[in-house]
Short mmCIF file of C-alpha atoms and ligand atoms in Angstrom, two decimals:
data_model
loop_
_atom_site.label_atom_id
_atom_site.label_comp_id
_atom_site.label_asym_id
_atom_site.label_seq_id
_atom_site.Cartn_x
_atom_site.Cartn_y
_atom_site.Cartn_z
CA MET A 1 -42.22 -18.42 62.56
CA PHE A 2 -39.30 -20.83 61.90
CA LYS A 3 -40.63 -23.90 60.25
CA HIS A 4 -39.26 -26.07 63.11
CA ALA A 5 -38.99 -26.06 66.90
CA ILE A 6 -35.71 -27.34 68.05
CA SER A 7 -33.05 -27.11 70.80
CA LEU A 8 -29.67 -28.55 71.10
CA THR A 9 -28.33 -29.36 74.60
CA SER A 10 -24.65 -30.05 74.92
CA VAL A 11 -23.83 -32.46 77.55
CA SER A 12 -20.14 -32.64 76.99
CA ARG A 13 -18.22 -31.35 79.94
CA GLN A 14 -16.74 -28.20 78.51
CA PRO A 15 -17.55 -26.66 75.12
CA ARG A 16 -14.96 -26.79 72.55
CA SER A 17 -13.88 -23.60 70.80
CA LEU A 18 -15.18 -23.39 67.32
CA MET A 19 -12.59 -23.70 64.66
CA HIS A 20 -12.85 -23.74 60.99
CA ARG A 21 -11.92 -27.22 60.37
CA ARG A 22 -11.86 -27.15 56.57
CA SER A 23 -9.31 -24.24 56.63
CA LEU A 24 -7.04 -26.76 58.43
CA LEU A 25 -6.25 -29.02 55.49
CA VAL A 26 -4.86 -32.34 56.98
CA GLY A 27 -5.99 -31.81 60.53
CA ALA A 28 -7.34 -35.30 60.70
CA GLY A 29 -4.02 -37.00 60.29
CA ALA A 30 -2.47 -35.26 63.38
CA ALA A 31 -5.68 -36.02 65.58
CA GLY A 32 -5.29 -39.72 64.59
CA MET A 33 -2.10 -39.85 66.57
CA ILE A 34 -4.02 -39.94 69.90
CA LEU A 35 -5.71 -43.14 69.13
CA GLY A 36 -7.41 -44.84 72.10
CA THR A 37 -7.26 -42.16 74.59
CA ALA A 38 -11.16 -41.56 74.40
CA MET A 39 -12.12 -44.94 75.39
CA GLY A 40 -11.47 -44.84 79.04
CA ARG A 41 -13.40 -41.66 79.74
CA ALA A 42 -16.56 -41.40 81.85
CA TYR A 43 -19.66 -39.86 80.24
CA THR A 44 -21.70 -37.25 81.62
CA GLN A 45 -25.03 -38.76 82.81
CA ILE A 46 -27.93 -37.40 80.95
CA ALA A 47 -30.95 -37.18 83.08
CA ASN A 48 -33.83 -38.28 80.89
CA ALA A 49 -33.50 -41.33 78.45
CA PRO A 50 -33.43 -40.11 74.91
CA ASP A 51 -35.53 -41.57 72.13
CA TYR A 52 -32.54 -42.81 70.33
CA SER A 53 -28.83 -43.20 71.12
CA LEU A 54 -26.03 -43.25 68.38
CA ARG A 55 -22.65 -44.41 69.71
CA ILE A 56 -19.69 -43.56 67.24
CA ALA A 57 -17.08 -46.25 67.73
CA PRO A 58 -14.58 -48.40 65.62
CA LEU A 59 -16.06 -51.46 64.03
CA ARG A 60 -14.46 -54.37 62.51
CA LEU A 61 -16.73 -55.23 59.56
CA GLU A 62 -16.84 -58.38 57.64
CA LEU A 63 -18.00 -57.44 54.11
CA ALA A 64 -17.52 -61.14 52.98
CA PRO A 65 -15.70 -64.14 54.34
CA LYS A 66 -12.00 -63.22 54.43
CA LYS A 67 -12.90 -59.53 53.74
CA VAL A 68 -12.77 -57.93 57.02
CA ILE A 69 -12.05 -54.17 57.34
CA ASP A 70 -11.65 -51.71 60.18
CA THR A 71 -13.86 -48.80 60.12
CA PHE A 72 -16.18 -46.48 62.27
CA ALA A 73 -19.89 -46.98 62.57
CA TYR A 74 -22.87 -46.02 64.57
CA ASN A 75 -24.05 -48.59 67.23
CA GLY A 76 -21.77 -51.34 65.80
CA MET A 77 -23.66 -51.63 62.51
CA VAL A 78 -23.49 -50.65 58.82
CA PRO A 79 -25.58 -48.73 58.04
CA GLY A 80 -26.35 -47.37 61.45
CA PRO A 81 -29.89 -47.98 63.15
CA VAL A 82 -32.86 -46.82 61.03
CA LEU A 83 -34.32 -43.79 62.62
CA ARG A 84 -38.02 -43.70 61.92
CA LEU A 85 -39.37 -40.63 63.01
CA ARG A 86 -42.81 -39.05 63.07
CA GLU A 87 -43.33 -35.74 61.25
CA GLY A 88 -43.48 -32.92 63.71
CA ARG A 89 -43.04 -35.11 66.80
CA GLN A 90 -40.25 -33.89 68.89
CA VAL A 91 -37.39 -36.36 69.21
CA SER A 92 -34.25 -36.53 71.30
CA ILE A 93 -31.18 -38.28 69.94
CA ASP A 94 -28.04 -38.70 72.06
CA ILE A 95 -24.78 -39.16 70.26
CA ARG A 96 -21.74 -40.56 72.11
CA ASN A 97 -18.36 -40.46 70.56
CA ASP A 98 -15.99 -43.27 71.56
CA THR A 99 -13.44 -42.58 68.73
CA ASP A 100 -10.13 -40.85 68.92
CA ILE A 101 -11.19 -37.75 67.05
CA ASP A 102 -14.06 -35.22 67.36
CA ASP A 103 -16.92 -35.94 64.96
CA ILE A 104 -20.38 -34.58 64.03
CA ILE A 105 -23.55 -36.05 62.61
CA HIS A 106 -25.53 -34.29 59.85
CA TRP A 107 -29.30 -34.70 59.39
CA HIS A 108 -29.31 -34.81 55.63
CA GLY A 109 -32.46 -33.22 53.93
CA LEU A 110 -34.09 -32.26 57.14
CA TYR A 111 -34.92 -28.60 58.20
CA VAL A 112 -32.96 -28.41 61.33
CA PRO A 113 -31.59 -25.16 62.85
CA SER A 114 -27.91 -24.40 62.02
CA THR A 115 -26.66 -24.93 65.34
CA ALA A 116 -28.00 -28.69 65.39
CA ASN A 117 -27.71 -29.38 61.74
CA GLY A 118 -24.37 -31.18 62.20
CA ALA A 119 -22.23 -28.86 60.13
CA MET A 120 -19.42 -27.14 61.95
CA GLU A 121 -19.37 -24.31 59.49
CA GLU A 122 -22.91 -23.49 60.38
CA GLY A 123 -22.20 -23.31 64.05
CA SER A 124 -23.04 -26.89 65.20
CA PRO A 125 -20.53 -28.02 67.85
CA MET A 126 -18.55 -31.15 67.31
CA VAL A 127 -19.14 -34.24 69.29
CA GLU A 128 -15.85 -34.17 71.24
CA ARG A 129 -13.86 -37.34 71.45
CA GLY A 130 -15.02 -39.24 74.68
CA GLY A 131 -18.01 -36.71 74.96
CA ALA A 132 -21.66 -36.84 74.17
CA GLN A 133 -24.30 -34.50 73.04
CA ARG A 134 -28.13 -34.46 72.77
CA TYR A 135 -30.04 -33.36 69.68
CA THR A 136 -33.73 -32.39 70.16
CA PHE A 137 -35.91 -31.46 67.17
CA SER A 138 -39.09 -31.86 65.27
CA PRO A 139 -38.34 -33.80 62.16
CA LYS A 140 -39.44 -32.56 58.96
CA PRO A 141 -39.97 -32.90 55.98
CA THR A 142 -41.36 -36.28 55.35
CA GLY A 143 -39.44 -38.73 53.24
CA THR A 144 -36.36 -40.72 52.80
CA ARG A 145 -33.63 -38.87 54.59
CA TRP A 146 -30.42 -39.97 56.09
CA TYR A 147 -27.77 -39.06 58.58
CA HIS A 148 -24.11 -39.23 58.24
CA SER A 149 -20.70 -37.84 59.60
CA HIS A 150 -19.98 -34.31 58.34
CA ASN A 151 -16.44 -34.42 59.56
CA MET A 152 -13.66 -33.64 57.30
CA ALA A 153 -11.71 -36.62 56.17
CA GLY A 154 -8.95 -34.76 54.22
CA THR A 155 -6.51 -37.41 53.22
CA ASP A 156 -7.62 -39.92 55.81
CA LEU A 157 -9.53 -42.49 53.85
CA ARG A 158 -10.82 -44.15 57.15
CA ARG A 159 -12.75 -41.11 58.20
CA SER A 160 -16.16 -39.37 57.58
CA LEU A 161 -18.02 -40.66 54.56
CA TYR A 162 -15.25 -43.15 53.72
CA SER A 163 -16.33 -45.01 56.96
CA GLY A 164 -19.54 -46.67 57.96
CA MET A 165 -20.82 -43.64 59.63
CA TYR A 166 -24.19 -43.29 57.83
CA GLY A 167 -27.74 -44.46 58.27
CA PHE A 168 -31.33 -44.06 57.09
CA LEU A 169 -33.55 -41.43 58.81
CA ILE A 170 -37.10 -41.84 57.60
CA VAL A 171 -39.75 -39.00 58.49
CA GLU A 172 -43.04 -40.69 58.33
CA PRO A 173 -46.07 -38.71 57.51
CA ALA A 174 -48.80 -38.38 60.15
CA ASN A 175 -50.75 -40.96 58.12
CA ASP A 176 -49.03 -43.24 55.65
CA ALA A 177 -51.00 -44.94 52.88
CA GLY A 178 -48.17 -47.58 52.54
CA ARG A 179 -49.20 -48.93 49.25
CA TYR A 180 -46.69 -51.61 49.16
CA ASP A 181 -46.32 -55.18 50.65
CA GLN A 182 -42.80 -55.04 51.71
CA GLU A 183 -40.04 -52.37 52.31
CA VAL A 184 -36.40 -52.82 51.59
CA LEU A 185 -33.79 -50.36 52.59
CA LEU A 186 -30.43 -50.38 50.62
CA ALA A 187 -27.40 -48.16 51.03
CA ALA A 188 -24.58 -48.45 48.57
CA HIS A 189 -21.24 -47.83 49.64
CA HIS A 190 -17.58 -48.25 48.34
CA TRP A 191 -14.87 -49.50 50.71
CA GLN A 192 -10.93 -49.67 50.82
CA GLY A 193 -10.18 -46.72 49.17
CA SER A 194 -6.67 -45.63 48.10
CA TRP A 195 -5.30 -42.49 46.50
CA VAL A 196 -4.28 -43.22 42.91
CA SER A 197 -3.34 -41.37 39.95
CA MET A 198 -6.08 -42.04 37.34
CA GLN A 199 -4.37 -40.65 34.46
CA ASP A 200 -1.38 -42.95 35.21
CA ILE A 201 -3.69 -45.90 35.43
CA ARG A 202 -5.65 -45.19 32.37
CA SER A 203 -2.54 -43.29 30.41
CA GLY A 204 -5.10 -40.57 29.65
CA PRO A 205 -5.53 -36.88 30.17
CA PRO A 206 -5.55 -34.53 31.94
CA PRO A 207 -1.76 -34.76 32.55
CA ASP A 208 -1.90 -32.39 35.50
CA ASN A 209 -4.54 -34.07 37.35
CA GLY A 210 -4.15 -34.79 41.04
CA LEU A 211 -4.83 -37.91 43.17
CA GLU A 212 -8.27 -39.39 43.31
CA VAL A 213 -9.76 -42.20 45.38
CA MET A 214 -10.27 -45.76 44.01
CA TYR A 215 -11.88 -48.49 45.86
CA ALA A 216 -11.49 -52.22 46.22
CA SER A 217 -14.69 -53.31 47.46
CA ALA A 218 -18.43 -52.12 47.51
CA THR A 219 -21.55 -53.34 49.26
CA PHE A 220 -25.40 -52.84 49.75
CA ASN A 221 -25.72 -52.30 53.42
CA ASP A 222 -22.93 -54.36 55.02
CA LYS A 223 -22.38 -56.98 52.65
CA MET A 224 -20.81 -57.79 49.29
CA LEU A 225 -22.91 -59.31 46.51
CA GLY A 226 -23.41 -62.99 47.28
CA HIS A 227 -22.58 -62.80 51.07
CA GLY A 228 -25.56 -61.35 52.74
CA GLU A 229 -29.01 -62.80 53.09
CA PRO A 230 -30.96 -62.48 49.77
CA ILE A 231 -34.08 -60.15 49.70
CA ARG A 232 -36.84 -62.60 49.72
CA VAL A 233 -39.96 -61.68 47.76
CA ARG A 234 -43.18 -63.34 46.42
CA GLU A 235 -44.74 -63.23 43.09
CA GLY A 236 -47.21 -60.30 42.89
CA GLN A 237 -45.70 -58.36 45.67
CA ARG A 238 -45.17 -54.65 45.39
CA VAL A 239 -41.83 -53.96 47.05
CA LEU A 240 -40.79 -50.52 48.06
CA PHE A 241 -37.02 -50.09 47.69
CA ARG A 242 -35.58 -47.03 49.48
CA LEU A 243 -32.19 -46.76 47.79
CA LEU A 244 -29.46 -44.50 49.14
CA ASN A 245 -26.03 -43.90 47.62
CA ALA A 246 -23.97 -43.41 50.78
CA SER A 247 -20.55 -43.71 48.72
CA PRO A 248 -18.02 -40.95 49.54
CA THR A 249 -17.29 -40.26 45.95
CA GLU A 250 -18.71 -42.89 43.54
CA ASN A 251 -21.92 -42.75 41.23
CA VAL A 252 -23.83 -45.92 40.82
CA THR A 253 -26.32 -46.98 38.21
CA LEU A 254 -28.41 -49.87 39.37
CA ALA A 255 -30.78 -52.22 37.76
CA LEU A 256 -32.74 -55.45 38.50
CA PRO A 257 -32.94 -57.63 35.40
CA GLY A 258 -36.40 -58.42 33.98
CA HIS A 259 -38.13 -55.80 36.26
CA ARG A 260 -38.92 -52.22 35.94
CA LEU A 261 -38.10 -49.61 38.64
CA ASN A 262 -40.89 -47.30 39.23
CA VAL A 263 -39.45 -44.09 40.69
CA ILE A 264 -41.89 -42.41 42.91
CA ALA A 265 -39.68 -40.06 44.92
CA LEU A 266 -36.27 -38.65 44.50
CA ASP A 267 -34.28 -37.53 47.72
CA GLY A 268 -37.36 -38.65 49.55
CA ASN A 269 -39.58 -36.11 47.78
CA PRO A 270 -42.61 -37.36 45.62
CA VAL A 271 -42.05 -36.60 41.93
CA PRO A 272 -44.76 -35.06 39.78
CA SER A 273 -44.28 -37.70 37.05
CA PRO A 274 -43.45 -41.19 38.49
CA GLN A 275 -41.68 -43.15 35.75
CA SER A 276 -40.86 -46.95 35.24
CA ILE A 277 -37.22 -47.10 34.17
CA ASP A 278 -34.66 -49.93 33.55
CA THR A 279 -31.73 -48.22 35.23
CA LEU A 280 -31.45 -46.01 38.32
CA PHE A 281 -28.70 -43.61 38.76
CA LEU A 282 -27.70 -42.24 42.15
CA ALA A 283 -24.86 -39.80 42.87
CA PRO A 284 -23.43 -39.70 46.28
CA ALA A 285 -26.11 -38.66 48.84
CA GLU A 286 -28.97 -39.07 46.40
CA ARG A 287 -31.90 -41.32 47.17
CA ALA A 288 -34.89 -42.85 45.30
CA ASP A 289 -38.00 -44.52 46.38
CA VAL A 290 -38.76 -47.11 43.90
CA ILE A 291 -41.70 -49.58 43.64
CA VAL A 292 -40.96 -52.83 41.94
CA GLU A 293 -43.86 -55.19 40.77
CA MET A 294 -42.51 -58.64 41.47
CA ASN A 295 -43.75 -60.32 38.40
CA ARG A 296 -40.62 -62.36 37.16
CA PRO A 297 -40.15 -65.35 39.21
CA GLY A 298 -36.40 -66.30 39.64
CA VAL A 299 -33.37 -65.58 41.47
CA TRP A 300 -31.89 -62.22 40.28
CA ILE A 301 -29.10 -59.82 41.02
CA LEU A 302 -30.11 -56.37 41.94
CA GLY A 303 -26.83 -54.49 41.34
CA GLY A 304 -24.47 -52.02 39.61
CA ILE A 305 -24.78 -52.25 35.85
CA LYS A 306 -20.97 -52.05 35.29
CA ASP A 307 -19.50 -55.57 35.46
CA GLU A 308 -16.50 -54.16 37.76
CA ASP A 309 -19.11 -52.76 40.22
CA ARG A 310 -20.67 -56.16 40.76
CA LYS A 311 -17.33 -57.72 41.00
CA MET A 312 -16.33 -55.44 43.55
CA GLY A 313 -19.50 -56.23 45.42
CA LEU A 314 -22.21 -53.85 44.53
CA GLY A 315 -25.20 -56.03 44.38
CA VAL A 316 -27.81 -58.25 46.30
CA VAL A 317 -29.60 -61.33 45.40
CA VAL A 318 -33.33 -61.03 44.99
CA GLU A 319 -34.94 -64.36 45.56
CA TYR A 320 -38.57 -65.38 44.78
CA ALA A 321 -40.37 -68.00 47.03
CA ASN A 322 -39.71 -71.43 45.91
CA GLN A 323 -37.13 -70.41 43.28
CA ARG A 324 -33.61 -72.03 43.27
CA GLY A 325 -30.45 -71.60 41.28
CA GLU A 326 -27.70 -69.30 40.53
CA PRO A 327 -28.48 -65.54 40.72
CA GLN A 328 -29.20 -64.22 37.15
CA TRP A 329 -27.83 -61.14 35.65
CA SER A 330 -28.41 -59.62 32.25
CA ALA A 331 -27.38 -56.26 31.02
CA PRO A 332 -30.27 -53.86 30.87
CA PRO A 333 -30.85 -51.40 27.94
CA THR A 334 -28.59 -48.48 28.27
CA SER A 335 -30.18 -45.17 28.67
CA ALA A 336 -28.91 -41.66 29.80
CA TRP A 337 -30.02 -40.45 33.18
CA ASP A 338 -32.35 -37.54 32.85
CA TYR A 339 -33.94 -35.84 35.93
CA THR A 340 -36.40 -33.92 33.85
CA ILE A 341 -38.52 -37.09 33.01
CA PHE A 342 -39.77 -36.91 36.57
CA GLY A 343 -40.83 -33.38 36.23
CA ARG A 344 -43.74 -31.48 34.78
CA GLU A 345 -43.98 -28.55 32.49
CA GLY A 346 -43.98 -25.08 33.99
CA PRO A 347 -44.98 -22.45 34.59
CA LEU A 348 -42.36 -21.54 37.41
CA PRO A 349 -42.52 -18.49 39.60
CA ALA A 350 -39.85 -15.90 38.57
CA PRO A 351 -36.87 -15.88 40.92
CA ASP A 352 -36.45 -12.63 42.76
CA GLU A 353 -32.64 -13.06 42.21
CA ARG A 354 -30.42 -15.25 39.97
CA LEU A 355 -26.76 -16.22 40.89
CA ASP A 356 -24.26 -17.74 38.47
CA LEU A 357 -22.00 -20.30 39.97
CA ILE A 358 -18.97 -21.59 38.26
CA PHE A 359 -17.24 -24.80 39.56
CA GLU A 360 -13.76 -25.29 38.54
CA LYS A 361 -10.88 -27.67 39.42
CA ILE A 362 -7.27 -26.58 40.17
CA PRO A 363 -5.44 -29.76 39.33
CA GLY A 364 -3.15 -30.99 41.96
CA GLY A 365 -0.55 -32.40 39.41
CA ARG A 366 1.26 -35.64 39.77
CA GLY A 367 1.22 -36.73 43.57
CA GLY A 368 -0.82 -33.73 44.68
CA TYR A 369 -4.56 -33.19 45.65
CA ASN A 370 -6.86 -31.32 43.38
CA ARG A 371 -8.45 -28.12 44.82
CA TRP A 372 -11.99 -26.91 43.73
CA THR A 373 -13.37 -23.44 43.25
CA ILE A 374 -16.70 -21.72 43.20
CA ASN A 375 -16.60 -18.61 41.09
CA GLY A 376 -12.93 -18.63 41.53
CA LYS A 377 -12.63 -19.05 45.30
CA SER A 378 -12.18 -22.00 47.51
CA TRP A 379 -13.67 -22.55 51.11
CA PRO A 380 -13.26 -20.75 53.53
CA ALA A 381 -13.11 -17.80 51.16
CA VAL A 382 -16.51 -18.68 49.74
CA ASN A 383 -18.41 -17.09 52.79
CA PRO A 384 -20.79 -15.83 52.18
CA LEU A 385 -21.66 -17.25 48.78
CA LEU A 386 -25.02 -15.71 48.73
CA ASN A 387 -26.94 -13.32 51.10
CA VAL A 388 -30.70 -14.13 50.86
CA GLU A 389 -33.58 -12.42 52.10
CA ARG A 390 -36.35 -14.43 53.97
CA GLY A 391 -39.23 -15.29 51.68
CA LYS A 392 -37.56 -14.65 48.38
CA ARG A 393 -36.95 -17.13 45.54
CA TYR A 394 -33.37 -17.63 44.21
CA ARG A 395 -32.16 -19.32 41.23
CA LEU A 396 -28.67 -20.75 41.17
CA ALA A 397 -27.48 -21.23 37.56
CA MET A 398 -24.67 -23.61 38.04
CA SER A 399 -21.92 -24.52 35.44
CA ASN A 400 -19.52 -27.44 36.01
CA LYS A 401 -16.42 -26.52 34.12
CA SER A 402 -14.56 -29.61 35.01
CA GLY A 403 -14.44 -33.14 33.77
CA ASP A 404 -15.67 -34.51 37.02
CA ASN A 405 -19.18 -35.29 38.35
CA HIS A 406 -20.40 -33.16 41.25
CA PRO A 407 -23.31 -33.91 43.46
CA VAL A 408 -24.32 -30.42 44.68
CA HIS A 409 -26.02 -30.55 48.05
CA LEU A 410 -27.78 -27.56 49.73
CA HIS A 411 -28.29 -27.87 53.56
CA ARG A 412 -31.67 -27.07 55.35
CA HIS A 413 -33.58 -26.28 52.30
CA THR A 414 -35.32 -28.26 49.33
CA PHE A 415 -34.69 -26.95 45.91
CA GLU A 416 -36.70 -27.31 42.66
CA VAL A 417 -34.76 -28.40 39.71
CA THR A 418 -35.71 -25.88 36.97
CA LYS A 419 -33.19 -26.54 34.13
CA VAL A 420 -30.79 -29.36 33.19
CA GLY A 421 -28.73 -28.49 30.28
CA ASP A 422 -31.14 -26.78 27.92
CA LYS A 423 -34.17 -28.77 29.21
CA PRO A 424 -36.56 -26.72 31.47
CA THR A 425 -38.49 -28.61 34.04
CA ALA A 426 -40.56 -28.09 37.13
CA GLY A 427 -41.71 -29.85 40.29
CA VAL A 428 -38.66 -32.31 40.86
CA MET A 429 -37.70 -31.40 44.58
CA LYS A 430 -34.38 -32.41 45.76
CA ASP A 431 -31.53 -31.80 48.20
CA THR A 432 -28.77 -32.92 46.13
CA ILE A 433 -28.31 -32.84 42.28
CA ASN A 434 -25.61 -34.39 40.26
CA MET A 435 -23.82 -32.26 37.73
CA THR A 436 -22.19 -34.37 35.02
CA ARG A 437 -18.94 -33.36 33.54
CA PHE A 438 -19.09 -29.95 31.65
CA SER A 439 -22.82 -29.49 32.34
CA THR A 440 -25.05 -26.80 33.47
CA VAL A 441 -28.11 -27.07 35.94
CA GLU A 442 -30.32 -24.57 37.29
CA ILE A 443 -32.05 -24.92 40.71
CA ASP A 444 -34.44 -22.62 42.56
CA PHE A 445 -35.03 -22.45 46.30
CA VAL A 446 -37.19 -20.34 48.51
CA ALA A 447 -35.33 -18.70 51.51
CA ASP A 448 -37.62 -20.09 54.03
CA ASP A 449 -35.28 -21.52 56.80
CA PRO A 450 -33.30 -18.65 58.29
CA GLY A 451 -29.72 -19.58 59.37
CA LEU A 452 -26.48 -20.57 57.90
CA SER A 453 -26.89 -23.15 55.09
CA LEU A 454 -24.07 -24.74 53.36
CA LEU A 455 -24.00 -25.43 49.56
CA HIS A 456 -21.40 -28.19 48.81
CA CYS A 457 -20.26 -30.91 46.60
CA HIS A 458 -20.88 -34.29 48.27
CA HIS A 459 -17.96 -35.84 47.06
CA GLN A 460 -15.99 -36.14 50.36
CA ASP A 461 -12.67 -35.07 48.69
CA HIS A 462 -14.16 -32.16 46.82
CA GLN A 463 -15.83 -30.75 49.84
CA ASP A 464 -12.74 -31.16 51.78
CA GLU A 465 -10.84 -29.46 49.21
CA GLY A 466 -12.65 -26.18 48.88
CA PHE A 467 -15.95 -27.08 47.13
CA MET A 468 -18.23 -25.38 49.76
CA GLY A 469 -19.93 -21.99 50.22
CA MET A 470 -22.23 -20.55 52.67
CA VAL A 471 -25.71 -19.18 52.17
CA THR A 472 -26.47 -16.60 54.79
CA TYR A 473 -29.68 -14.70 55.62
CA LEU A 474 -29.72 -10.90 55.64
CU1 CU B 1 -17.59 -32.48 43.51
#
């Protein structure tokens, strides 16, 4: 038995031929020329009403007064609507695409068949411009998941994860204990990216590095720090924060001065050893469920610990009842992020097979774009990356031989973190793990979800530039 029952019904008028989009490097730019043609088209009528509808469309978004940007979003809001689904209860979601290019939505962290998972490379069809498509599936596993565009952006910084095309998808357990008084959902995002030469800006090495993205603004949800409604709390409350880093390429480290962050789940999966910490690190695509005891009345900033991040807008005001005044910030104690503190000691089942993966950069040089390789090859040559046999356990021993961070994401499976550097651990279950520069990480997964499954870096520009491989089932 597959661990899910799902069907995908295409309701677009004609099927589009599958093309391997990431082998076409800068396809998005050419497609952008036909702006506007999709808007006037009629949609195929879908017989039954879906449980949810997502409409992909352009959006003029006010991040702050006089800071208005043009982006794309779902249902005219950023993040898109929160999809709260019940574990195992079949749901149908219609996606309409009112933009000028074909797009696709990926259900991040869910076990969805390859043909509906929202990755072109796995065989999911694009939602063509002017078209619509219905997804029907039984959501699992429970926890804080999300959905986002899995399109290629290439050099177009308006597209895919550079845009507002993301939202929370929460799979609720059949019975939820709900040991909290209030729930707050915050998605971090960076906006207004531009391609820059970091080594020119910093006058530092490496001299042959290519272009990277730098951002002018950042938000939690759709507002810059100080411009949205504050989070209103009362003393004595236990607040559950579901935090998501939806940034296309940037890590964030967050703190709420005077408060401890009790991490109970990472990537939506409960951790064996919940920990109270001062600062929370999230790489792109990572989530954390954090309980905060509201026991320091005042008006505070929950925000990025770097001054430049908060200046850019990454923060939100937390206001206790009957408290007034300027929002307070104070620098938290510094600590290095360590996934293993949330784990437990072994023992671990021995893997049936071990695969060494080396991630390397091919610097683009001045004015060029960097390329990325897995064991010396770039997508689409990294297909297959690994052939697995159903039911077996695989260990990926990953080595990042570059000076950049890589949040490595595996589709359609949950993996167990088994080693970070030379620290062994067990029980931390994730779908994305960040590799810091020149580091090693080992993860184990059980091949329990037959079908094509991508492994890729969640940095939009890294995945677009070759950092992607395919896990296939024998
Ligand atoms: Cu990367």
